Amino acid sequence: MVLSLNHTGTQVTEFLMICFPGMQDTQHWLSLVLAPLLVLALGANFLLLLAIWQEASLHEPMYYLLAILSLLDVILCLTVIPKVLLIFWFDMKPISFMGCFLQMFIMNTFLPMESSTFLVMAYDHYMAICHPLRYPSIITEQFVVNAAIFIIFRNLLATLPTPILAARLNYCASNVVENCICANISVAKLSCGDIHLNKLYQFVSVWCLLGSDLVLILLSYCFILSAVVHLQSGGATTKALSTCGSHLILILFFYTLLLVFIFTNKAGKKVSPEVPILLNVLHHLIPPALNPIVYGVRTQEIKQGIIKLFKYQC
């Protein structure tokens, strides 16, 4: 443990990430799953981003939104998983004080950004199906720019206090974090001060951001399903359901895994402490690996764009 002395006593200057407290001798085997998933997630997202950039037919607002989602996935992956693998492979447990809170800031900010992107994509689908005649005049490139500004500043302003509140605490005792990542409460509980405000703010901000996104997404899909039911053409119904199918699959997976993590974390001693830690790590890896694959397989335009990309390379 690296400590420094000052006029207030002993102050922690770095943290030690031990990942799974009850699996110290076997946790490295998890890298056999995490490493291939990381390669898959990064490879699939970079391929999708390259296809959208190169293929002119994909220069449309809905694909720009998908590119934003892929970019967020890449950032979240690179923020969390490489450090976890370094711990497993080389026992590189230390992380600097500032590095820990930077990781906390990125995780707490970019995860709600991903949720907000799903919300904007749901609005895009709502306009395409419920108001097709107005769609071209509303869902424009300027709309994507405005949506990106909304996604960034809404979540940045709402989540910035989380790492600030944690960093202001006095860490004068243990520096061993029983987690693979610098999760807010896992780090804050090591301090010598009162962390009730930290817990309260995290609870309120998470449920206000992610909860409001989920409610609005579900509401938009209620309107979409209502419109689909009243479509006269069977072909139009199939196309509408196909358009929304990929998005709905990813939303359900994203929020289901997140809710399972939250509830297992709140269960305390009823659930092994390794379970919420593992779910938290997987939530930063499986959705990023799944998102581009689902869209690539189910969206014909993206599939064709990727095929053209490989043809150009050959």
PDB file of C-alpha atoms in Angstrom:
ATOM      1  CA  MET A   1       0.000   0.000   0.000  1.00  0.00           C
ATOM      2  CA  VAL A   2       1.395   3.377  -1.006  1.00  0.00           C
ATOM      3  CA  LEU A   3       0.735   6.059   1.568  1.00  0.00           C
ATOM      4  CA  SER A   4       1.872   9.633   2.070  1.00  0.00           C
ATOM      5  CA  LEU A   5       2.044  11.642   5.252  1.00  0.00           C
ATOM      6  CA  ASN A   6       0.617  15.115   5.613  1.00  0.00           C
ATOM      7  CA  HIS A   7      -0.679  17.372   8.368  1.00  0.00           C
ATOM      8  CA  THR A   8      -3.955  15.445   8.572  1.00  0.00           C
ATOM      9  CA  GLY A   9      -2.297  12.051   9.000  1.00  0.00           C
ATOM     10  CA  THR A  10      -2.001   9.133   6.617  1.00  0.00           C
ATOM     11  CA  GLN A  11      -3.641   9.494   3.225  1.00  0.00           C
ATOM     12  CA  VAL A  12      -4.199   6.776   0.610  1.00  0.00           C
ATOM     13  CA  THR A  13      -2.616   7.655  -2.748  1.00  0.00           C
ATOM     14  CA  GLU A  14      -3.542   4.497  -4.669  1.00  0.00           C
ATOM     15  CA  PHE A  15      -6.015   1.635  -4.482  1.00  0.00           C
ATOM     16  CA  LEU A  16      -5.535  -2.113  -4.840  1.00  0.00           C
ATOM     17  CA  MET A  17      -8.166  -3.872  -6.944  1.00  0.00           C
ATOM     18  CA  ILE A  18      -8.525  -7.501  -5.816  1.00  0.00           C
ATOM     19  CA  CYS A  19     -11.528  -8.284  -8.043  1.00  0.00           C
ATOM     20  CA  PHE A  20     -13.199 -11.395  -6.594  1.00  0.00           C
ATOM     21  CA  PRO A  21     -12.318 -11.721  -2.875  1.00  0.00           C
ATOM     22  CA  GLY A  22     -13.328 -15.392  -2.661  1.00  0.00           C
ATOM     23  CA  MET A  23     -11.734 -16.447  -5.956  1.00  0.00           C
ATOM     24  CA  GLN A  24      -8.171 -15.120  -5.745  1.00  0.00           C
ATOM     25  CA  ASP A  25      -6.618 -18.427  -6.861  1.00  0.00           C
ATOM     26  CA  THR A  26      -9.041 -19.146  -9.701  1.00  0.00           C
ATOM     27  CA  GLN A  27     -10.274 -15.759 -10.949  1.00  0.00           C
ATOM     28  CA  HIS A  28      -7.652 -15.664 -13.728  1.00  0.00           C
ATOM     29  CA  TRP A  29      -9.586 -18.414 -15.539  1.00  0.00           C
ATOM     30  CA  LEU A  30     -12.335 -15.867 -16.237  1.00  0.00           C
ATOM     31  CA  SER A  31      -9.948 -14.243 -18.711  1.00  0.00           C
ATOM     32  CA  LEU A  32     -10.614 -17.188 -21.043  1.00  0.00           C
ATOM     33  CA  VAL A  33     -14.105 -15.731 -21.483  1.00  0.00           C
ATOM     34  CA  LEU A  34     -13.401 -12.018 -21.065  1.00  0.00           C
ATOM     35  CA  ALA A  35     -10.467 -11.735 -23.506  1.00  0.00           C
ATOM     36  CA  PRO A  36     -12.288 -13.240 -26.545  1.00  0.00           C
ATOM     37  CA  LEU A  37     -15.375 -11.160 -25.751  1.00  0.00           C
ATOM     38  CA  LEU A  38     -13.223  -8.015 -25.626  1.00  0.00           C
ATOM     39  CA  VAL A  39     -11.667  -8.812 -29.023  1.00  0.00           C
ATOM     40  CA  LEU A  40     -15.140  -9.532 -30.421  1.00  0.00           C
ATOM     41  CA  ALA A  41     -16.635  -6.334 -28.998  1.00  0.00           C
ATOM     42  CA  LEU A  42     -13.839  -4.080 -30.242  1.00  0.00           C
ATOM     43  CA  GLY A  43     -13.566  -5.800 -33.634  1.00  0.00           C
ATOM     44  CA  ALA A  44     -17.326  -5.768 -34.301  1.00  0.00           C
ATOM     45  CA  ASN A  45     -17.767  -2.138 -33.237  1.00  0.00           C
ATOM     46  CA  PHE A  46     -14.768  -0.874 -35.227  1.00  0.00           C
ATOM     47  CA  LEU A  47     -16.025  -2.794 -38.255  1.00  0.00           C
ATOM     48  CA  LEU A  48     -19.482  -1.252 -37.873  1.00  0.00           C
ATOM     49  CA  LEU A  49     -18.039   2.251 -37.459  1.00  0.00           C
ATOM     50  CA  LEU A  50     -15.829   1.775 -40.521  1.00  0.00           C
ATOM     51  CA  ALA A  51     -18.775   0.503 -42.601  1.00  0.00           C
ATOM     52  CA  ILE A  52     -20.932   3.506 -41.623  1.00  0.00           C
ATOM     53  CA  TRP A  53     -18.065   5.879 -42.410  1.00  0.00           C
ATOM     54  CA  GLN A  54     -17.167   4.342 -45.782  1.00  0.00           C
ATOM     55  CA  GLU A  55     -20.566   3.336 -47.187  1.00  0.00           C
ATOM     56  CA  ALA A  56     -22.560   6.292 -48.568  1.00  0.00           C
ATOM     57  CA  SER A  57     -25.899   4.451 -48.231  1.00  0.00           C
ATOM     58  CA  LEU A  58     -25.372   4.361 -44.448  1.00  0.00           C
ATOM     59  CA  HIS A  59     -24.981   8.133 -44.180  1.00  0.00           C
ATOM     60  CA  GLU A  60     -28.420   8.453 -42.631  1.00  0.00           C
ATOM     61  CA  PRO A  61     -29.491   9.719 -39.156  1.00  0.00           C
ATOM     62  CA  MET A  62     -30.485   6.265 -37.853  1.00  0.00           C
ATOM     63  CA  TYR A  63     -27.016   4.881 -38.684  1.00  0.00           C
ATOM     64  CA  TYR A  64     -25.302   7.918 -37.162  1.00  0.00           C
ATOM     65  CA  LEU A  65     -27.166   7.134 -33.929  1.00  0.00           C
ATOM     66  CA  LEU A  66     -25.938   3.562 -34.172  1.00  0.00           C
ATOM     67  CA  ALA A  67     -22.393   4.906 -34.631  1.00  0.00           C
ATOM     68  CA  ILE A  68     -22.786   6.925 -31.415  1.00  0.00           C
ATOM     69  CA  LEU A  69     -23.867   3.749 -29.616  1.00  0.00           C
ATOM     70  CA  SER A  70     -20.824   1.858 -30.955  1.00  0.00           C
ATOM     71  CA  LEU A  71     -18.473   4.638 -29.920  1.00  0.00           C
ATOM     72  CA  LEU A  72     -19.867   4.596 -26.372  1.00  0.00           C
ATOM     73  CA  ASP A  73     -19.504   0.795 -26.300  1.00  0.00           C
ATOM     74  CA  VAL A  74     -15.830   1.011 -27.303  1.00  0.00           C
ATOM     75  CA  ILE A  75     -15.088   3.626 -24.622  1.00  0.00           C
ATOM     76  CA  LEU A  76     -16.810   1.606 -21.882  1.00  0.00           C
ATOM     77  CA  CYS A  77     -14.981  -1.574 -22.938  1.00  0.00           C
ATOM     78  CA  LEU A  78     -11.561   0.078 -22.955  1.00  0.00           C
ATOM     79  CA  THR A  79     -12.210   1.803 -19.628  1.00  0.00           C
ATOM     80  CA  VAL A  80     -12.960  -1.390 -17.704  1.00  0.00           C
ATOM     81  CA  ILE A  81     -11.928  -4.679 -19.312  1.00  0.00           C
ATOM     82  CA  PRO A  82      -8.185  -4.139 -20.065  1.00  0.00           C
ATOM     83  CA  LYS A  83      -7.541  -3.307 -16.398  1.00  0.00           C
ATOM     84  CA  VAL A  84      -9.457  -6.414 -15.309  1.00  0.00           C
ATOM     85  CA  LEU A  85      -7.353  -8.583 -17.641  1.00  0.00           C
ATOM     86  CA  LEU A  86      -4.134  -6.980 -16.354  1.00  0.00           C
ATOM     87  CA  ILE A  87      -5.176  -7.937 -12.827  1.00  0.00           C
ATOM     88  CA  PHE A  88      -5.895 -11.517 -13.889  1.00  0.00           C
ATOM     89  CA  TRP A  89      -2.780 -12.020 -16.032  1.00  0.00           C
ATOM     90  CA  PHE A  90      -0.049  -9.928 -14.361  1.00  0.00           C
ATOM     91  CA  ASP A  91      -1.449  -9.266 -10.865  1.00  0.00           C
ATOM     92  CA  MET A  92      -1.394  -5.514 -11.627  1.00  0.00           C
ATOM     93  CA  LYS A  93      -3.784  -4.594  -8.835  1.00  0.00           C
ATOM     94  CA  PRO A  94      -2.694  -1.002  -8.067  1.00  0.00           C
ATOM     95  CA  ILE A  95      -4.540   1.921  -9.636  1.00  0.00           C
ATOM     96  CA  SER A  96      -3.692   5.539  -8.888  1.00  0.00           C
ATOM     97  CA  PHE A  97      -6.027   7.725  -6.857  1.00  0.00           C
ATOM     98  CA  MET A  98      -6.837   9.940  -9.857  1.00  0.00           C
ATOM     99  CA  GLY A  99      -6.979   6.966 -12.235  1.00  0.00           C
ATOM    100  CA  CYS A 100      -9.596   5.298 -10.045  1.00  0.00           C
ATOM    101  CA  PHE A 101     -11.872   8.331  -9.985  1.00  0.00           C
ATOM    102  CA  LEU A 102     -11.376   8.916 -13.714  1.00  0.00           C
ATOM    103  CA  GLN A 103     -12.577   5.346 -14.331  1.00  0.00           C
ATOM    104  CA  MET A 104     -15.507   5.964 -11.977  1.00  0.00           C
ATOM    105  CA  PHE A 105     -16.412   9.157 -13.854  1.00  0.00           C
ATOM    106  CA  ILE A 106     -16.338   7.466 -17.285  1.00  0.00           C
ATOM    107  CA  MET A 107     -18.416   4.487 -16.129  1.00  0.00           C
ATOM    108  CA  ASN A 108     -21.009   6.615 -14.348  1.00  0.00           C
ATOM    109  CA  THR A 109     -21.303   9.024 -17.281  1.00  0.00           C
ATOM    110  CA  PHE A 110     -21.066   6.848 -20.390  1.00  0.00           C
ATOM    111  CA  LEU A 111     -23.430   4.111 -19.203  1.00  0.00           C
ATOM    112  CA  PRO A 112     -26.366   6.573 -18.889  1.00  0.00           C
ATOM    113  CA  MET A 113     -25.237   8.056 -22.225  1.00  0.00           C
ATOM    114  CA  GLU A 114     -25.807   4.641 -23.763  1.00  0.00           C
ATOM    115  CA  SER A 115     -29.266   4.534 -22.199  1.00  0.00           C
ATOM    116  CA  SER A 116     -30.033   7.993 -23.605  1.00  0.00           C
ATOM    117  CA  THR A 117     -28.875   6.847 -27.054  1.00  0.00           C
ATOM    118  CA  PHE A 118     -31.359   3.958 -26.875  1.00  0.00           C
ATOM    119  CA  LEU A 119     -34.028   6.546 -26.012  1.00  0.00           C
ATOM    120  CA  VAL A 120     -33.183   8.715 -29.046  1.00  0.00           C
ATOM    121  CA  MET A 121     -33.161   5.616 -31.280  1.00  0.00           C
ATOM    122  CA  ALA A 122     -36.594   4.679 -29.915  1.00  0.00           C
ATOM    123  CA  TYR A 123     -37.830   8.168 -30.852  1.00  0.00           C
ATOM    124  CA  ASP A 124     -36.329   7.686 -34.324  1.00  0.00           C
ATOM    125  CA  HIS A 125     -38.296   4.442 -34.748  1.00  0.00           C
ATOM    126  CA  TYR A 126     -41.442   6.068 -33.346  1.00  0.00           C
ATOM    127  CA  MET A 127     -41.269   8.855 -35.936  1.00  0.00           C
ATOM    128  CA  ALA A 128     -40.483   6.414 -38.773  1.00  0.00           C
ATOM    129  CA  ILE A 129     -43.511   4.220 -38.049  1.00  0.00           C
ATOM    130  CA  CYS A 130     -46.089   6.538 -36.475  1.00  0.00           C
ATOM    131  CA  HIS A 131     -45.344   9.697 -38.511  1.00  0.00           C
ATOM    132  CA  PRO A 132     -43.583   8.535 -41.721  1.00  0.00           C
ATOM    133  CA  LEU A 133     -44.504  11.664 -43.705  1.00  0.00           C
ATOM    134  CA  ARG A 134     -42.961  13.969 -41.113  1.00  0.00           C
ATOM    135  CA  TYR A 135     -39.911  11.740 -40.535  1.00  0.00           C
ATOM    136  CA  PRO A 136     -37.593  13.234 -43.236  1.00  0.00           C
ATOM    137  CA  SER A 137     -38.193  16.795 -42.028  1.00  0.00           C
ATOM    138  CA  ILE A 138     -37.627  16.012 -38.333  1.00  0.00           C
ATOM    139  CA  ILE A 139     -35.000  13.234 -38.221  1.00  0.00           C
ATOM    140  CA  THR A 140     -32.169  15.069 -39.983  1.00  0.00           C
ATOM    141  CA  GLU A 141     -28.420  15.361 -39.507  1.00  0.00           C
ATOM    142  CA  GLN A 142     -29.058  18.432 -37.369  1.00  0.00           C
ATOM    143  CA  PHE A 143     -31.372  16.317 -35.212  1.00  0.00           C
ATOM    144  CA  VAL A 144     -28.485  13.861 -34.654  1.00  0.00           C
ATOM    145  CA  VAL A 145     -26.165  16.743 -33.669  1.00  0.00           C
ATOM    146  CA  ASN A 146     -28.763  18.082 -31.218  1.00  0.00           C
ATOM    147  CA  ALA A 147     -29.340  14.564 -29.855  1.00  0.00           C
ATOM    148  CA  ALA A 148     -25.602  14.094 -29.315  1.00  0.00           C
ATOM    149  CA  ILE A 149     -25.407  17.403 -27.427  1.00  0.00           C
ATOM    150  CA  PHE A 150     -28.407  16.353 -25.317  1.00  0.00           C
ATOM    151  CA  ILE A 151     -26.861  12.935 -24.575  1.00  0.00           C
ATOM    152  CA  ILE A 152     -23.522  14.433 -23.525  1.00  0.00           C
ATOM    153  CA  PHE A 153     -24.592  17.377 -21.398  1.00  0.00           C
ATOM    154  CA  ARG A 154     -27.650  15.797 -19.765  1.00  0.00           C
ATOM    155  CA  ASN A 155     -25.643  12.855 -18.443  1.00  0.00           C
ATOM    156  CA  LEU A 156     -22.434  14.777 -17.798  1.00  0.00           C
ATOM    157  CA  LEU A 157     -24.169  17.304 -15.555  1.00  0.00           C
ATOM    158  CA  ALA A 158     -26.207  14.639 -13.750  1.00  0.00           C
ATOM    159  CA  THR A 159     -23.363  12.178 -13.065  1.00  0.00           C
ATOM    160  CA  LEU A 160     -20.368  14.483 -12.485  1.00  0.00           C
ATOM    161  CA  PRO A 161     -21.169  14.917  -8.759  1.00  0.00           C
ATOM    162  CA  THR A 162     -20.792  11.133  -8.189  1.00  0.00           C
ATOM    163  CA  PRO A 163     -16.970  10.930  -8.560  1.00  0.00           C
ATOM    164  CA  ILE A 164     -16.580  14.414  -7.038  1.00  0.00           C
ATOM    165  CA  LEU A 165     -18.447  13.354  -3.888  1.00  0.00           C
ATOM    166  CA  ALA A 166     -16.356  10.174  -3.692  1.00  0.00           C
ATOM    167  CA  ALA A 167     -13.028  11.958  -4.305  1.00  0.00           C
ATOM    168  CA  ARG A 168     -13.665  14.564  -1.586  1.00  0.00           C
ATOM    169  CA  LEU A 169     -13.830  11.849   1.106  1.00  0.00           C
ATOM    170  CA  ASN A 170     -10.882  11.234   3.411  1.00  0.00           C
ATOM    171  CA  TYR A 171      -9.298   7.862   2.593  1.00  0.00           C
ATOM    172  CA  CYS A 172      -7.134   7.305   5.645  1.00  0.00           C
ATOM    173  CA  ALA A 173      -7.400   3.552   6.243  1.00  0.00           C
ATOM    174  CA  SER A 174      -7.594   0.536   3.921  1.00  0.00           C
ATOM    175  CA  ASN A 175      -7.014   0.976   0.199  1.00  0.00           C
ATOM    176  CA  VAL A 176      -8.145  -2.524  -0.854  1.00  0.00           C
ATOM    177  CA  VAL A 177     -11.151  -2.343  -3.184  1.00  0.00           C
ATOM    178  CA  GLU A 178     -13.088  -5.617  -3.256  1.00  0.00           C
ATOM    179  CA  ASN A 179     -14.093  -5.155  -6.865  1.00  0.00           C
ATOM    180  CA  CYS A 180     -12.625  -5.344 -10.371  1.00  0.00           C
ATOM    181  CA  ILE A 181     -13.502  -1.728 -11.101  1.00  0.00           C
ATOM    182  CA  CYS A 182     -13.698   1.551  -9.208  1.00  0.00           C
ATOM    183  CA  ALA A 183     -17.416   1.390  -8.507  1.00  0.00           C
ATOM    184  CA  ASN A 184     -18.664   4.355  -6.493  1.00  0.00           C
ATOM    185  CA  ILE A 185     -19.801   2.587  -3.318  1.00  0.00           C
ATOM    186  CA  SER A 186     -16.990  -0.014  -3.377  1.00  0.00           C
ATOM    187  CA  VAL A 187     -14.476   2.837  -3.183  1.00  0.00           C
ATOM    188  CA  ALA A 188     -16.431   5.267  -0.992  1.00  0.00           C
ATOM    189  CA  LYS A 189     -16.963   2.702   1.783  1.00  0.00           C
ATOM    190  CA  LEU A 190     -13.173   2.620   2.317  1.00  0.00           C
ATOM    191  CA  SER A 191     -13.216   6.232   3.512  1.00  0.00           C
ATOM    192  CA  CYS A 192     -13.238   7.385   7.094  1.00  0.00           C
ATOM    193  CA  GLY A 193     -16.169   9.721   6.529  1.00  0.00           C
ATOM    194  CA  ASP A 194     -19.936   9.590   6.126  1.00  0.00           C
ATOM    195  CA  ILE A 195     -21.022   8.221   2.735  1.00  0.00           C
ATOM    196  CA  HIS A 196     -24.805   8.524   3.088  1.00  0.00           C
ATOM    197  CA  LEU A 197     -24.848  11.454   0.656  1.00  0.00           C
ATOM    198  CA  ASN A 198     -22.857   9.387  -1.866  1.00  0.00           C
ATOM    199  CA  LYS A 199     -25.335   6.512  -1.659  1.00  0.00           C
ATOM    200  CA  LEU A 200     -28.338   8.830  -1.869  1.00  0.00           C
ATOM    201  CA  TYR A 201     -27.048  10.763  -4.872  1.00  0.00           C
ATOM    202  CA  GLN A 202     -26.118   7.602  -6.771  1.00  0.00           C
ATOM    203  CA  PHE A 203     -29.553   6.088  -6.086  1.00  0.00           C
ATOM    204  CA  VAL A 204     -31.430   9.226  -7.180  1.00  0.00           C
ATOM    205  CA  SER A 205     -29.284   9.932 -10.254  1.00  0.00           C
ATOM    206  CA  VAL A 206     -29.348   6.328 -11.528  1.00  0.00           C
ATOM    207  CA  TRP A 207     -33.097   5.924 -11.187  1.00  0.00           C
ATOM    208  CA  CYS A 208     -33.844   9.411 -12.568  1.00  0.00           C
ATOM    209  CA  LEU A 209     -31.636   8.938 -15.627  1.00  0.00           C
ATOM    210  CA  LEU A 210     -32.031   5.271 -16.478  1.00  0.00           C
ATOM    211  CA  GLY A 211     -35.550   5.024 -15.057  1.00  0.00           C
ATOM    212  CA  SER A 212     -36.880   7.956 -17.081  1.00  0.00           C
ATOM    213  CA  ASP A 213     -35.179   6.615 -20.223  1.00  0.00           C
ATOM    214  CA  LEU A 214     -36.742   3.195 -19.767  1.00  0.00           C
ATOM    215  CA  VAL A 215     -40.230   4.615 -19.152  1.00  0.00           C
ATOM    216  CA  LEU A 216     -40.041   6.813 -22.265  1.00  0.00           C
ATOM    217  CA  ILE A 217     -38.689   3.938 -24.376  1.00  0.00           C
ATOM    218  CA  LEU A 218     -41.518   1.651 -23.266  1.00  0.00           C
ATOM    219  CA  LEU A 219     -44.028   4.435 -23.930  1.00  0.00           C
ATOM    220  CA  SER A 220     -42.695   4.957 -27.456  1.00  0.00           C
ATOM    221  CA  TYR A 221     -42.979   1.236 -28.162  1.00  0.00           C
ATOM    222  CA  CYS A 222     -46.563   1.220 -26.930  1.00  0.00           C
ATOM    223  CA  PHE A 223     -47.336   3.863 -29.577  1.00  0.00           C
ATOM    224  CA  ILE A 224     -45.328   1.907 -32.171  1.00  0.00           C
ATOM    225  CA  LEU A 225     -47.162  -1.368 -31.473  1.00  0.00           C
ATOM    226  CA  SER A 226     -50.488   0.453 -31.602  1.00  0.00           C
ATOM    227  CA  ALA A 227     -49.579   1.884 -35.019  1.00  0.00           C
ATOM    228  CA  VAL A 228     -48.330  -1.498 -36.289  1.00  0.00           C
ATOM    229  CA  VAL A 229     -51.597  -3.218 -35.286  1.00  0.00           C
ATOM    230  CA  HIS A 230     -53.563  -0.765 -37.433  1.00  0.00           C
ATOM    231  CA  LEU A 231     -51.397  -1.186 -40.525  1.00  0.00           C
ATOM    232  CA  GLN A 232     -53.393  -2.634 -43.419  1.00  0.00           C
ATOM    233  CA  SER A 233     -50.490  -4.191 -45.309  1.00  0.00           C
ATOM    234  CA  GLY A 234     -48.898  -7.381 -43.993  1.00  0.00           C
ATOM    235  CA  GLY A 235     -45.615  -6.441 -45.671  1.00  0.00           C
ATOM    236  CA  ALA A 236     -45.589  -3.056 -43.945  1.00  0.00           C
ATOM    237  CA  THR A 237     -46.228  -4.743 -40.594  1.00  0.00           C
ATOM    238  CA  THR A 238     -43.341  -7.157 -41.114  1.00  0.00           C
ATOM    239  CA  LYS A 239     -40.994  -4.340 -42.143  1.00  0.00           C
ATOM    240  CA  ALA A 240     -41.996  -2.233 -39.118  1.00  0.00           C
ATOM    241  CA  LEU A 241     -41.449  -5.114 -36.691  1.00  0.00           C
ATOM    242  CA  SER A 242     -38.112  -5.919 -38.335  1.00  0.00           C
ATOM    243  CA  THR A 243     -37.023  -2.286 -38.009  1.00  0.00           C
ATOM    244  CA  CYS A 244     -37.740  -2.264 -34.282  1.00  0.00           C
ATOM    245  CA  GLY A 245     -36.762  -5.863 -33.531  1.00  0.00           C
ATOM    246  CA  SER A 246     -33.003  -5.348 -33.267  1.00  0.00           C
ATOM    247  CA  HIS A 247     -33.405  -2.234 -31.122  1.00  0.00           C
ATOM    248  CA  LEU A 248     -35.903  -3.925 -28.790  1.00  0.00           C
ATOM    249  CA  ILE A 249     -33.661  -6.984 -28.304  1.00  0.00           C
ATOM    250  CA  LEU A 250     -30.710  -4.801 -27.284  1.00  0.00           C
ATOM    251  CA  ILE A 251     -32.820  -2.617 -24.975  1.00  0.00           C
ATOM    252  CA  LEU A 252     -34.262  -5.635 -23.177  1.00  0.00           C
ATOM    253  CA  PHE A 253     -30.806  -7.165 -22.756  1.00  0.00           C
ATOM    254  CA  PHE A 254     -29.225  -3.873 -21.612  1.00  0.00           C
ATOM    255  CA  TYR A 255     -31.835  -3.078 -18.967  1.00  0.00           C
ATOM    256  CA  THR A 256     -32.410  -6.687 -17.831  1.00  0.00           C
ATOM    257  CA  LEU A 257     -28.712  -7.214 -17.093  1.00  0.00           C
ATOM    258  CA  LEU A 258     -28.539  -3.818 -15.388  1.00  0.00           C
ATOM    259  CA  LEU A 259     -31.589  -4.501 -13.200  1.00  0.00           C
ATOM    260  CA  VAL A 260     -30.302  -7.965 -12.246  1.00  0.00           C
ATOM    261  CA  PHE A 261     -26.995  -6.366 -11.226  1.00  0.00           C
ATOM    262  CA  ILE A 262     -28.758  -3.705  -9.116  1.00  0.00           C
ATOM    263  CA  PHE A 263     -31.012  -6.202  -7.325  1.00  0.00           C
ATOM    264  CA  THR A 264     -28.225  -8.728  -6.639  1.00  0.00           C
ATOM    265  CA  ASN A 265     -26.089  -5.882  -5.321  1.00  0.00           C
ATOM    266  CA  LYS A 266     -28.905  -4.858  -2.957  1.00  0.00           C
ATOM    267  CA  ALA A 267     -29.490  -8.453  -1.834  1.00  0.00           C
ATOM    268  CA  GLY A 268     -26.383  -8.302   0.363  1.00  0.00           C
ATOM    269  CA  LYS A 269     -25.479 -11.537   2.106  1.00  0.00           C
ATOM    270  CA  LYS A 270     -28.269 -13.460   0.362  1.00  0.00           C
ATOM    271  CA  VAL A 271     -26.124 -13.473  -2.789  1.00  0.00           C
ATOM    272  CA  SER A 272     -22.415 -14.262  -3.083  1.00  0.00           C
ATOM    273  CA  PRO A 273     -20.420 -10.980  -3.299  1.00  0.00           C
ATOM    274  CA  GLU A 274     -18.753 -12.275  -6.463  1.00  0.00           C
ATOM    275  CA  VAL A 275     -22.081 -12.308  -8.376  1.00  0.00           C
ATOM    276  CA  PRO A 276     -22.723  -8.520  -8.591  1.00  0.00           C
ATOM    277  CA  ILE A 277     -19.010  -7.933  -9.324  1.00  0.00           C
ATOM    278  CA  LEU A 278     -19.132 -10.388 -12.238  1.00  0.00           C
ATOM    279  CA  LEU A 279     -22.426  -8.934 -13.523  1.00  0.00           C
ATOM    280  CA  ASN A 280     -20.962  -5.429 -13.406  1.00  0.00           C
ATOM    281  CA  VAL A 281     -17.946  -6.522 -15.466  1.00  0.00           C
ATOM    282  CA  LEU A 282     -20.117  -8.396 -17.968  1.00  0.00           C
ATOM    283  CA  HIS A 283     -22.438  -5.412 -18.351  1.00  0.00           C
ATOM    284  CA  HIS A 284     -19.455  -3.443 -19.678  1.00  0.00           C
ATOM    285  CA  LEU A 285     -18.618  -6.221 -22.145  1.00  0.00           C
ATOM    286  CA  ILE A 286     -21.592  -8.285 -23.357  1.00  0.00           C
ATOM    287  CA  PRO A 287     -23.827  -5.413 -24.631  1.00  0.00           C
ATOM    288  CA  PRO A 288     -20.881  -3.870 -26.555  1.00  0.00           C
ATOM    289  CA  ALA A 289     -20.209  -7.280 -28.135  1.00  0.00           C
ATOM    290  CA  LEU A 290     -23.901  -7.920 -28.835  1.00  0.00           C
ATOM    291  CA  ASN A 291     -24.999  -4.522 -30.221  1.00  0.00           C
ATOM    292  CA  PRO A 292     -23.078  -4.478 -33.530  1.00  0.00           C
ATOM    293  CA  ILE A 293     -23.670  -8.196 -34.135  1.00  0.00           C
ATOM    294  CA  VAL A 294     -27.452  -7.959 -33.723  1.00  0.00           C
ATOM    295  CA  TYR A 295     -27.673  -4.892 -35.960  1.00  0.00           C
ATOM    296  CA  GLY A 296     -25.257  -6.397 -38.484  1.00  0.00           C
ATOM    297  CA  VAL A 297     -27.245  -9.629 -38.763  1.00  0.00           C
ATOM    298  CA  ARG A 298     -30.762  -8.153 -38.704  1.00  0.00           C
ATOM    299  CA  THR A 299     -30.236  -4.943 -40.728  1.00  0.00           C
ATOM    300  CA  GLN A 300     -29.835  -5.618 -44.440  1.00  0.00           C
ATOM    301  CA  GLU A 301     -28.272  -2.228 -45.243  1.00  0.00           C
ATOM    302  CA  ILE A 302     -25.537  -2.687 -42.624  1.00  0.00           C
ATOM    303  CA  LYS A 303     -24.899  -6.240 -43.754  1.00  0.00           C
ATOM    304  CA  GLN A 304     -24.479  -5.063 -47.342  1.00  0.00           C
ATOM    305  CA  GLY A 305     -22.222  -2.205 -46.214  1.00  0.00           C
ATOM    306  CA  ILE A 306     -19.924  -4.619 -44.366  1.00  0.00           C
ATOM    307  CA  ILE A 307     -19.807  -6.984 -47.356  1.00  0.00           C
ATOM    308  CA  LYS A 308     -18.860  -4.061 -49.643  1.00  0.00           C
ATOM    309  CA  LEU A 309     -16.174  -3.050 -47.158  1.00  0.00           C
ATOM    310  CA  PHE A 310     -14.560  -6.491 -47.380  1.00  0.00           C
ATOM    311  CA  LYS A 311     -14.811  -6.424 -51.174  1.00  0.00           C
ATOM    312  CA  TYR A 312     -12.990  -3.101 -51.293  1.00  0.00           C
ATOM    313  CA  GLN A 313     -10.229  -4.520 -49.092  1.00  0.00           C
ATOM    314  CA  CYS A 314      -9.857  -7.563 -51.334  1.00  0.00           C
TER     315      CYS A 314
END
